[in-house]
Amino acid sequence: MNLKRIAIFGSTGSIGTQALDVIRANPDLFEVEILTAHTNDELLIQQALEFKPNAVVIVDEKKYEKVKQALSSTLIKVFTGEQSLEEVADFETYDMMLAGIVGFAGLKPTLRAIKNKKAIALANKETLVVAGDIIMQKAVENRVPIIPVDSEHSAIFQCLVGEAKNRIEKIILTASGGPFRGKKPNFLLNVKRDHALQHPNWSMGAKITIDSATLMNKGLEMIEAKWLFNLKPEQVQVVIHPQSIIHSMVQFEDGSIKAQMGLPDMKLPIQYAMAFPQRIHNNFPRYDFKKVNTLSFEEPDLKTFRNLAIAIDALNKGGNLPCVMNAANEIAVWGFLRNRIGFLDMTDLIEKTMNHVPFIEKPTLDEYLESDAEARNYAASMVHL
Ligand code: NAD
Ligand code: MG
């Protein structure tokens, strides 16, 4: 394999830092070309000095001088401002973008990379939730592979290797159930931020951890799966699997089910996406059937975890509804993390926003962007920012 030049968008996050761990362990396979961060200047500087990329972006303009100063003895180009994410996505000098920004902010730079015919290792599921049809169409037009990093989608992708001509009956997305599995609404009513941030199996960024606690994450993933694997909504099923050993499954038209398994460790799907189609050796801990010897499955509780029911509705109706839902959810999570609204209020906020923003059946990119803005404003007006 030639040395692959990677542009890590969101390098200071959970996915970004783990991608750098993979690169650090495989210097003969990967090289860092671009690093981007929102506000964490300290970590960005440290990463830049270690990996010596061609360019870095610190989105927060207040941090620009400090980053520039700290890297002044190097040849590393330093950019700032939201717009510069798209500017560096235009660079010729990288082979693959690792899309590790969280939320809607990841959409535009990823679209730019696709237009520039760069391979995408996609962690940022919100990009597909917001504008999955446009993203997948542009990827086909530009012959760009979109390789999922999300563990469930990586599992499905791995199960589909060698099955290009075979019909999928359905896919089964596994969900851990989050920290509140088995709880009822009267418990959730009083849940606080710090409790919701304790995920049983995965250590992740704050937004996805809250999404996992509300099961919105699984809803976003159903929509992500629909676009990635070109499925009908009814072909996407969710099953709760608390041990997080089976990362997801594909059922083919002969009834045969393939599963991809392993210990929960995001470095595995990150490494798989970056090295695809190759598998590379690592020393991550291995799953031992003698230690975790019970794998259990249950139905998701859609009455208690209404965010998942809402997301299934958005998946079925399509149009701009998933985009509106995503925007409202980002505001809701933001409000919850700052103790402005309660756990169950998040659902009400999302539902009200989905009822408020006019439905568009087949939105253009501009209409998606407008729907996002309108949903964000409306939801924010209810959080009293
Ligand atoms: P995180 O919060 O840990 O990191 C987010 C990164 O994005 C940071 O580098 C931050 O600087 C950057 N960022 C945040 N807001 C930004 C903005 N407005 N503009 C530009 N950059 C911005 O998040 P994470 O957990 O690493 O998740 C990243 C993405 O990967 C999310 O879409 C998440 O759903 C997905 N994902 C994460 C995991 C995981 O284990 N963490 C698993 C599956 C999927
Ligand atoms: Mg996932």
GROMACS .gro file of N, CA, C and O in nm, residues 261-343:
model
  332
  261MET      N    1  -1.814  -0.894   1.458
  261MET     CA    2  -1.800  -0.893   1.603
  261MET      C    3  -1.663  -0.845   1.648
  261MET      O    4  -1.568  -0.847   1.572
  262GLY      N    5  -1.655  -0.812   1.773
  262GLY     CA    6  -1.527  -0.775   1.833
  262GLY      C    7  -1.554  -0.693   1.958
  262GLY      O    8  -1.668  -0.655   1.984
  263LEU      N    9  -1.449  -0.665   2.033
  263LEU     CA   10  -1.467  -0.579   2.150
  263LEU      C   11  -1.501  -0.439   2.101
  263LEU      O   12  -1.461  -0.400   1.992
  264PRO      N   13  -1.580  -0.364   2.181
  264PRO     CA   14  -1.609  -0.227   2.138
  264PRO      C   15  -1.484  -0.139   2.148
  264PRO      O   16  -1.436  -0.112   2.257
  265ASP      N   17  -1.430  -0.102   2.034
  265ASP     CA   18  -1.312  -0.014   2.028
  265ASP      C   19  -1.316   0.057   1.894
  265ASP      O   20  -1.303  -0.006   1.789
  266MET      N   21  -1.338   0.188   1.897
  266MET     CA   22  -1.354   0.263   1.772
  266MET      C   23  -1.230   0.261   1.684
  266MET      O   24  -1.237   0.289   1.564
  267LYS      N   25  -1.115   0.229   1.745
  267LYS     CA   26  -0.992   0.229   1.664
  267LYS      C   27  -1.001   0.125   1.553
  267LYS      O   28  -0.942   0.142   1.446
  268LEU      N   29  -1.077   0.019   1.578
  268LEU     CA   30  -1.090  -0.087   1.477
  268LEU      C   31  -1.162  -0.037   1.350
  268LEU      O   32  -1.107  -0.046   1.240
  269PRO      N   33  -1.286   0.017   1.364
  269PRO     CA   34  -1.348   0.070   1.241
  269PRO      C   35  -1.273   0.188   1.180
  269PRO      O   36  -1.274   0.205   1.058
  270ILE      N   37  -1.205   0.268   1.263
  270ILE     CA   38  -1.128   0.381   1.208
  270ILE      C   39  -1.014   0.325   1.121
  270ILE      O   40  -0.993   0.366   1.007
  271GLN      N   41  -0.943   0.229   1.176
  271GLN     CA   42  -0.830   0.169   1.106
  271GLN      C   43  -0.877   0.097   0.979
  271GLN      O   44  -0.815   0.106   0.874
  272TYR      N   45  -0.992   0.027   0.990
  272TYR     CA   46  -1.045  -0.045   0.874
  272TYR      C   47  -1.077   0.052   0.761
  272TYR      O   48  -1.044   0.028   0.644
  273ALA      N   49  -1.142   0.164   0.796
  273ALA     CA   50  -1.181   0.263   0.693
  273ALA      C   51  -1.057   0.325   0.629
  273ALA      O   52  -1.052   0.345   0.508
  274MET      N   53  -0.955   0.353   0.711
  274MET     CA   54  -0.837   0.419   0.656
  274MET      C   55  -0.754   0.324   0.570
  274MET      O   56  -0.692   0.365   0.473
  275ALA      N   57  -0.751   0.196   0.603
  275ALA     CA   58  -0.665   0.101   0.531
  275ALA      C   59  -0.740   0.024   0.422
  275ALA      O   60  -0.677  -0.046   0.343
  276PHE      N   61  -0.873   0.036   0.418
  276PHE     CA   62  -0.953  -0.042   0.324
  276PHE      C   63  -0.892  -0.038   0.184
  276PHE      O   64  -0.852   0.066   0.139
  277PRO      N   65  -0.885  -0.148   0.112
  277PRO     CA   66  -0.943  -0.279   0.140
  277PRO      C   67  -0.854  -0.373   0.222
  277PRO      O   68  -0.889  -0.489   0.241
  278GLN      N   69  -0.742  -0.319   0.269
  278GLN     CA   70  -0.651  -0.404   0.346
  278GLN      C   71  -0.694  -0.411   0.493
  278GLN      O   72  -0.755  -0.319   0.544
  279ARG      N   73  -0.658  -0.521   0.560
  279ARG     CA   74  -0.667  -0.525   0.706
  279ARG      C   75  -0.525  -0.518   0.758
  279ARG      O   76  -0.434  -0.576   0.699
  280ILE      N   77  -0.505  -0.445   0.866
  280ILE     CA   78  -0.370  -0.435   0.919
  280ILE      C   79  -0.362  -0.488   1.062
  280ILE      O   80  -0.457  -0.477   1.139
  281HIS      N   81  -0.248  -0.542   1.093
  281HIS     CA   82  -0.227  -0.602   1.224
  281HIS      C   83  -0.230  -0.493   1.332
  281HIS      O   84  -0.186  -0.381   1.310
  282ASN      N   85  -0.280  -0.529   1.449
  282ASN     CA   86  -0.271  -0.439   1.564
  282ASN      C   87  -0.266  -0.522   1.691
  282ASN      O   88  -0.283  -0.644   1.686
  283ASN      N   89  -0.244  -0.453   1.801
  283ASN     CA   90  -0.236  -0.522   1.931
  283ASN      C   91  -0.354  -0.490   2.021
  283ASN      O   92  -0.345  -0.499   2.142
  284PHE      N   93  -0.467  -0.448   1.963
  284PHE     CA   94  -0.584  -0.417   2.045
  284PHE      C   95  -0.627  -0.546   2.117
  284PHE      O   96  -0.610  -0.656   2.063
  285PRO      N   97  -0.687  -0.534   2.237
  285PRO     CA   98  -0.735  -0.653   2.306
  285PRO      C   99  -0.834  -0.731   2.220
  285PRO      O  100  -0.910  -0.671   2.143
  286ARG      N  101  -0.832  -0.863   2.231
  286ARG     CA  102  -0.920  -0.949   2.152
  286ARG      C  103  -1.040  -0.995   2.234
  286ARG      O  104  -1.030  -1.009   2.356
  287TYR      N  105  -1.150  -1.021   2.167
  287TYR     CA  106  -1.269  -1.075   2.234
  287TYR      C  107  -1.242  -1.218   2.275
  287TYR      O  108  -1.188  -1.297   2.199
  288ASP      N  109  -1.282  -1.251   2.398
  288ASP     CA  110  -1.260  -1.386   2.449
  288ASP      C  111  -1.396  -1.447   2.485
  288ASP      O  112  -1.464  -1.399   2.576
  289PHE      N  113  -1.435  -1.552   2.413
  289PHE     CA  114  -1.566  -1.615   2.436
  289PHE      C  115  -1.581  -1.669   2.578
  289PHE      O  116  -1.691  -1.688   2.627
  290LYS      N  117  -1.468  -1.695   2.643
  290LYS     CA  118  -1.476  -1.749   2.779
  290LYS      C  119  -1.513  -1.639   2.880
  290LYS      O  120  -1.568  -1.664   2.984
  291LYS      N  121  -1.476  -1.514   2.845
  291LYS     CA  122  -1.502  -1.404   2.940
  291LYS      C  123  -1.640  -1.343   2.920
  291LYS      O  124  -1.717  -1.333   3.014
  292VAL      N  125  -1.671  -1.296   2.801
  292VAL     CA  126  -1.806  -1.242   2.776
  292VAL      C  127  -1.880  -1.352   2.702
  292VAL      O  128  -1.872  -1.362   2.581
  293ASN      N  129  -1.948  -1.440   2.776
  293ASN     CA  130  -2.004  -1.556   2.708
  293ASN      C  131  -2.155  -1.552   2.693
  293ASN      O  132  -2.219  -1.648   2.656
  294THR      N  133  -2.214  -1.436   2.724
  294THR     CA  134  -2.358  -1.421   2.701
  294THR      C  135  -2.381  -1.303   2.609
  294THR      O  136  -2.338  -1.192   2.640
  295LEU      N  137  -2.444  -1.331   2.498
  295LEU     CA  138  -2.485  -1.222   2.409
  295LEU      C  139  -2.637  -1.220   2.413
  295LEU      O  140  -2.701  -1.321   2.385
  296SER      N  141  -2.694  -1.105   2.452
  296SER     CA  142  -2.840  -1.101   2.463
  296SER      C  143  -2.898  -0.992   2.374
  296SER      O  144  -2.828  -0.899   2.332
  297PHE      N  145  -3.025  -1.008   2.345
  297PHE     CA  146  -3.094  -0.918   2.251
  297PHE      C  147  -3.233  -0.886   2.303
  297PHE      O  148  -3.299  -0.972   2.360
  298GLU      N  149  -3.276  -0.763   2.283
  298GLU     CA  150  -3.413  -0.726   2.320
  298GLU      C  151  -3.465  -0.617   2.227
  298GLU      O  152  -3.388  -0.553   2.155
  299GLU      N  153  -3.595  -0.597   2.231
  299GLU     CA  154  -3.659  -0.493   2.149
  299GLU      C  155  -3.631  -0.356   2.210
  299GLU      O  156  -3.634  -0.342   2.332
  300PRO      N  157  -3.611  -0.254   2.128
  300PRO     CA  158  -3.601  -0.119   2.187
  300PRO      C  159  -3.737  -0.073   2.241
  300PRO      O  160  -3.841  -0.111   2.188
  301ASP      N  161  -3.733   0.003   2.350
  301ASP     CA  162  -3.856   0.053   2.413
  301ASP      C  163  -3.889   0.191   2.353
  301ASP      O  164  -3.844   0.294   2.403
  302LEU      N  165  -3.969   0.188   2.247
  302LEU     CA  166  -3.998   0.312   2.174
  302LEU      C  167  -4.091   0.406   2.250
  302LEU      O  168  -4.099   0.524   2.221
  303LYS      N  169  -4.162   0.352   2.349
  303LYS     CA  170  -4.254   0.437   2.427
  303LYS      C  171  -4.175   0.523   2.524
  303LYS      O  172  -4.210   0.638   2.550
  304THR      N  173  -4.068   0.466   2.581
  304THR     CA  174  -3.987   0.543   2.675
  304THR      C  175  -3.885   0.629   2.600
  304THR      O  176  -3.867   0.745   2.633
  305PHE      N  177  -3.819   0.569   2.502
  305PHE     CA  178  -3.716   0.642   2.428
  305PHE      C  179  -3.777   0.695   2.298
  305PHE      O  180  -3.753   0.644   2.189
  306ARG      N  181  -3.856   0.801   2.316
  306ARG     CA  182  -3.937   0.851   2.204
  306ARG      C  183  -3.853   0.911   2.092
  306ARG      O  184  -3.899   0.922   1.979
  307ASN      N  185  -3.730   0.951   2.124
  307ASN     CA  186  -3.645   1.005   2.016
  307ASN      C  187  -3.626   0.904   1.905
  307ASN      O  188  -3.617   0.940   1.787
  308LEU      N  189  -3.618   0.777   1.941
  308LEU     CA  190  -3.600   0.674   1.838
  308LEU      C  191  -3.727   0.663   1.753
  308LEU      O  192  -3.720   0.651   1.631
  309ALA      N  193  -3.843   0.673   1.818
  309ALA     CA  194  -3.970   0.667   1.743
  309ALA      C  195  -3.980   0.787   1.647
  309ALA      O  196  -4.023   0.773   1.531
  310ILE      N  197  -3.937   0.902   1.694
  310ILE     CA  198  -3.940   1.024   1.611
  310ILE      C  199  -3.848   1.007   1.490
  310ILE      O  200  -3.882   1.043   1.377
  311ALA      N  201  -3.732   0.950   1.515
  311ALA     CA  202  -3.635   0.932   1.407
  311ALA      C  203  -3.686   0.831   1.304
  311ALA      O  204  -3.662   0.847   1.183
  312ILE      N  205  -3.758   0.729   1.351
  312ILE     CA  206  -3.814   0.630   1.257
  312ILE      C  207  -3.919   0.699   1.169
  312ILE      O  208  -3.927   0.675   1.048
  313ASP      N  209  -3.994   0.788   1.229
  313ASP     CA  210  -4.092   0.867   1.154
  313ASP      C  211  -4.021   0.951   1.047
  313ASP      O  212  -4.062   0.955   0.930
  314ALA      N  213  -3.912   1.017   1.086
  314ALA     CA  214  -3.836   1.099   0.990
  314ALA      C  215  -3.776   1.012   0.880
  314ALA      O  216  -3.774   1.050   0.762
  315LEU      N  217  -3.729   0.895   0.918
  315LEU     CA  218  -3.673   0.800   0.819
  315LEU      C  219  -3.781   0.763   0.717
  315LEU      O  220  -3.757   0.762   0.597
  316ASN      N  221  -3.903   0.735   0.765
  316ASN     CA  222  -4.012   0.694   0.677
  316ASN      C  223  -4.060   0.807   0.588
  316ASN      O  224  -4.084   0.787   0.470
  317LYS      N  225  -4.073   0.926   0.644
  317LYS     CA  226  -4.129   1.038   0.566
  317LYS      C  227  -4.023   1.101   0.475
  317LYS      O  228  -4.056   1.152   0.368
  318GLY      N  229  -3.899   1.103   0.517
  318GLY     CA  230  -3.790   1.155   0.433
  318GLY      C  231  -3.799   1.304   0.410
  318GLY      O  232  -3.839   1.378   0.500
  319GLY      N  233  -3.764   1.348   0.289
  319GLY     CA  234  -3.761   1.491   0.257
  319GLY      C  235  -3.665   1.565   0.348
  319GLY      O  236  -3.557   1.515   0.380
  320ASN      N  237  -3.709   1.686   0.392
  320ASN     CA  238  -3.620   1.763   0.481
  320ASN      C  239  -3.641   1.729   0.628
  320ASN      O  240  -3.580   1.790   0.716
  321LEU      N  241  -3.728   1.631   0.656
  321LEU     CA  242  -3.761   1.602   0.796
  321LEU      C  243  -3.640   1.553   0.879
  321LEU      O  244  -3.618   1.601   0.991
  322PRO      N  245  -3.557   1.460   0.826
  322PRO     CA  246  -3.438   1.422   0.903
  322PRO      C  247  -3.344   1.540   0.928
  322PRO      O  248  -3.285   1.551   1.036
  323CYS      N  249  -3.334   1.629   0.832
  323CYS     CA  250  -3.249   1.748   0.846
  323CYS      C  251  -3.301   1.838   0.958
  323CYS      O  252  -3.226   1.884   1.044
  324VAL      N  253  -3.431   1.859   0.960
  324VAL     CA  254  -3.496   1.942   1.064
  324VAL      C  255  -3.479   1.876   1.201
  324VAL      O  256  -3.444   1.940   1.300
  325MET      N  257  -3.501   1.745   1.204
  325MET     CA  258  -3.487   1.671   1.329
  325MET      C  259  -3.344   1.683   1.382
  325MET      O  260  -3.322   1.705   1.501
  326ASN      N  261  -3.248   1.669   1.292
  326ASN     CA  262  -3.108   1.675   1.334
  326ASN      C  263  -3.074   1.811   1.394
  326ASN      O  264  -3.008   1.820   1.498
  327ALA      N  265  -3.122   1.918   1.329
  327ALA     CA  266  -3.092   2.053   1.378
  327ALA      C  267  -3.154   2.073   1.516
  327ALA      O  268  -3.087   2.122   1.609
  328ALA      N  269  -3.280   2.033   1.530
  328ALA     CA  270  -3.348   2.049   1.659
  328ALA      C  271  -3.277   1.967   1.766
  328ALA      O  272  -3.261   2.009   1.881
  329ASN      N  273  -3.232   1.848   1.727
  329ASN     CA  274  -3.161   1.761   1.823
  329ASN      C  275  -3.029   1.824   1.868
  329ASN      O  276  -2.993   1.817   1.985
  330GLU      N  277  -2.958   1.886   1.775
  330GLU     CA  278  -2.831   1.950   1.813
  330GLU      C  279  -2.856   2.060   1.916
  330GLU      O  280  -2.782   2.073   2.014
  331ILE      N  281  -2.962   2.137   1.895
  331ILE     CA  282  -2.996   2.244   1.992
  331ILE      C  283  -3.041   2.182   2.124
  331ILE      O  284  -3.002   2.227   2.232
  332ALA      N  285  -3.122   2.077   2.115
  332ALA     CA  286  -3.173   2.013   2.236
  332ALA      C  287  -3.058   1.958   2.321
  332ALA      O  288  -3.053   1.979   2.443
  333VAL      N  289  -2.964   1.890   2.256
  333VAL     CA  290  -2.851   1.832   2.329
  333VAL      C  291  -2.766   1.945   2.390
  333VAL      O  292  -2.722   1.937   2.505
  334TRP      N  293  -2.747   2.050   2.312
  334TRP     CA  294  -2.673   2.166   2.360
  334TRP      C  295  -2.739   2.221   2.487
  334TRP      O  296  -2.673   2.248   2.587
  335GLY      N  297  -2.872   2.235   2.483
  335GLY     CA  298  -2.946   2.287   2.597
  335GLY      C  299  -2.939   2.195   2.718
  335GLY      O  300  -2.923   2.239   2.831
  336PHE      N  301  -2.947   2.066   2.692
  336PHE     CA  302  -2.940   1.968   2.801
  336PHE      C  303  -2.801   1.968   2.866
  336PHE      O  304  -2.788   1.965   2.989
  337LEU      N  305  -2.697   1.975   2.782
  337LEU     CA  306  -2.560   1.974   2.835
  337LEU      C  307  -2.531   2.097   2.921
  337LEU      O  308  -2.443   2.095   3.006
  338ARG      N  309  -2.605   2.204   2.896
  338ARG     CA  310  -2.588   2.325   2.976
  338ARG      C  311  -2.695   2.338   3.085
  338ARG      O  312  -2.717   2.447   3.138
  339ASN      N  313  -2.763   2.229   3.112
  339ASN     CA  314  -2.868   2.226   3.216
  339ASN      C  315  -2.980   2.327   3.193
  339ASN      O  316  -3.042   2.374   3.287
  340ARG      N  317  -3.006   2.361   3.066
  340ARG     CA  318  -3.116   2.456   3.037
  340ARG      C  319  -3.249   2.382   3.023
  340ARG      O  320  -3.354   2.441   3.046
  341ILE      N  321  -3.242   2.257   2.979
  341ILE     CA  322  -3.366   2.179   2.965
  341ILE      C  323  -3.343   2.038   3.022
  341ILE      O  324  -3.228   1.994   3.033
  342GLY      N  325  -3.453   1.972   3.054
  342GLY     CA  326  -3.442   1.837   3.111
  342GLY      C  327  -3.429   1.731   3.002
  342GLY      O  328  -3.441   1.760   2.882
  343PHE      N  329  -3.405   1.609   3.045
  343PHE     CA  330  -3.382   1.497   2.953
  343PHE      C  331  -3.501   1.476   2.858
  343PHE      O  332  -3.485   1.465   2.737
   0.00000   0.00000   0.00000
